[in-house]
Amino acid sequence: MFTTLFMSFVLFADPVPVVESITAPLQFSVTHDGDGGDVVSGRLYIMLTKGKIPLIGGPNWFNAEPFYSLDVENWAKDTPLIVSENARNMSGPPSSIGEGPWKAVAVLRRNPDFCKIASEGGLYGPGVLFDGNGQNAGTVGLEIDSPVPERDWKLHKNLRLIETKSDLLSAFYGREINHGACVIVPDDYDPEREEPYPVMYWIGGFGSDHYGARYMKMMYTASYYDDQVCRVILNAQSYGGHHVFADSENNGPRMTALIEEFIPFLEEKYNLGGSEEKRYISGHSSGGWASLWLLIQNPDFFSGVWSLAPDPIDFRYFQNADLYVEDGNAYFDEDGNPRPIARMGENPVLFAPDFYAMDDTIVDGGQMGSFEWVFSPKGEDGRPQKMCNRETGAVIPHVVEHWKQYDIRKVLEDNWDELSPKLSGKINIIAGGLDTFYLEEPVIQLGEFFKDNKFDAMVRVIEGGNHGAVFSTKVIVEMDEWFARKLGLVNNQAPLVGPEPAASK
């Protein structure tokens, strides 16, 4: 869910103009210069910071500063748009902010396929420095005058970036939608060789996409079998967040399109896989959930899964909330205390009411909204229905009833007689014992379920490990050794990393 917490990039101008303080409540007057069209529509964000640079890729989850959002339609150039009490906010309107100095920047989000606030097709403006607080800072003028740059991709001998149209998803959305991936090939890759290459499909966490293949290439060099196995880094990013390759009312046939369109296309084009035994799947965080979901929904398609720190796989343990209990509440526990959402070590640092409020200011592309884009039914307004009341935190039963079909533990239990023979020996799950986002308990409970049923699976919890501890070079080595044993591959490389497993309990 939360792998790439700080993937936001920064755009700013220098020098930063200073706005003279006026004794009046703070508001923002925003204009655009027509660079993106004389009339524009989208979602306008005002991002504030006391730091050196305004972050416009999204708020820092662990140190969120004030920001605001407002939907705009047919906004004419050079026409001031006032942002004040009318904007969505995380912790109060602009008039409530504390003493500055502050920096502000305006961003217009227009790309319908990315969850980042600053995405291709969007617009932004220079940072503006102003003094004072919410009650005396007056009107701060902001301008939007630059397009968000297109992403840069440098060629690499081992990387094959690919995007291709999905007919299934394009039909669902009524516009062209592309699959995206980056294929990582060995140094001596031969697309014409007779035997297809074994392949591992990787799904990154929340906020990541196939452009992260450069980092993943570095990680995979730890494997003894990096010269024999190809990797495919899949793009799971969408406007609503991470679509986790699950078919859903809001995101469309994401799993079906992957299994029936994209993987066959990739395997033919790059001479990969071609059979169950020659492909496996893995992922971290949201990608950990997605990889496990894809296996249990398609048990004869992959040879197995390595699911690392998966998002909640049992909705009785949805980040410290039981969504099924009568009068359940996502914000507060039975004593009325705010539920912690994240921790550093054993110390809670982020709580549900604030996190949901931040998410709802982003509107689309936040983590909690991402779950609703996948799991929730579509509302009459065409948007995903909320899982809980955003004022009180009370769980909404009919929405959670719809969520049940995506509860991995429940799907396994309800279909155990059919699935267990097909999944035996295929499931590997690792979690940190102190997962940053409290994701270990569903994994522990699923491991107990497997033990009780004498089911052949590997479930491990790294003692004291946080959310990132599960994705290491040691785990990469372990994953590939598991795959190599299934395929009878020969180790042609000297070990780069000791093969001993991480400490576990």
mmCIF file of C-alpha atoms in Angstrom, residues 2 17 56 65 81 98 135 157 213 215 220 233 248 277 286 326 364 369-370 385 395 425 430-431 439:
data_model
loop_
_atom_site.group_PDB
_atom_site.id
_atom_site.type_symbol
_atom_site.label_atom_id
_atom_site.label_comp_id
_atom_site.label_asym_id
_atom_site.label_seq_id
_atom_site.Cartn_x
_atom_site.Cartn_y
_atom_site.Cartn_z
ATOM 1 C CA PHE A 2 2.539 2.375 1.131
ATOM 2 C CA PRO A 17 8.409 36.525 -4.787
ATOM 3 C CA ILE A 56 3.427 19.287 -5.241
ATOM 4 C CA GLU A 65 1.453 20.447 5.951
ATOM 5 C CA LEU A 81 -10.084 32.084 -8.853
ATOM 6 C CA GLY A 98 -0.408 29.101 12.071
ATOM 7 C CA GLN A 135 -5.982 35.586 10.263
ATOM 8 C CA LYS A 157 20.708 -2.355 -22.536
ATOM 9 C CA ALA A 213 12.534 -0.835 -13.206
ATOM 10 C CA TYR A 215 15.975 0.305 -9.182
ATOM 11 C CA TYR A 220 17.873 -8.412 -8.985
ATOM 12 C CA ILE A 233 7.760 -4.693 -13.793
ATOM 13 C CA SER A 248 -13.857 -3.911 -10.041
ATOM 14 C CA GLU A 277 5.661 -23.564 -14.512
ATOM 15 C CA SER A 286 -0.208 -2.994 -2.498
ATOM 16 C CA GLU A 326 -21.305 -4.784 14.634
ATOM 17 C CA ASP A 364 -8.586 10.713 -5.894
ATOM 18 C CA GLY A 369 -9.576 6.182 -1.562
ATOM 19 C CA SER A 370 -7.494 3.689 -3.517
ATOM 20 C CA GLN A 385 -18.921 4.599 -2.334
ATOM 21 C CA VAL A 395 -18.371 1.591 8.964
ATOM 22 C CA GLY A 425 3.304 -25.321 -2.411
ATOM 23 C CA ILE A 430 6.643 -12.427 4.390
ATOM 24 C CA ALA A 431 5.716 -9.578 6.752
ATOM 25 C CA LEU A 439 -0.103 -5.181 8.270
#
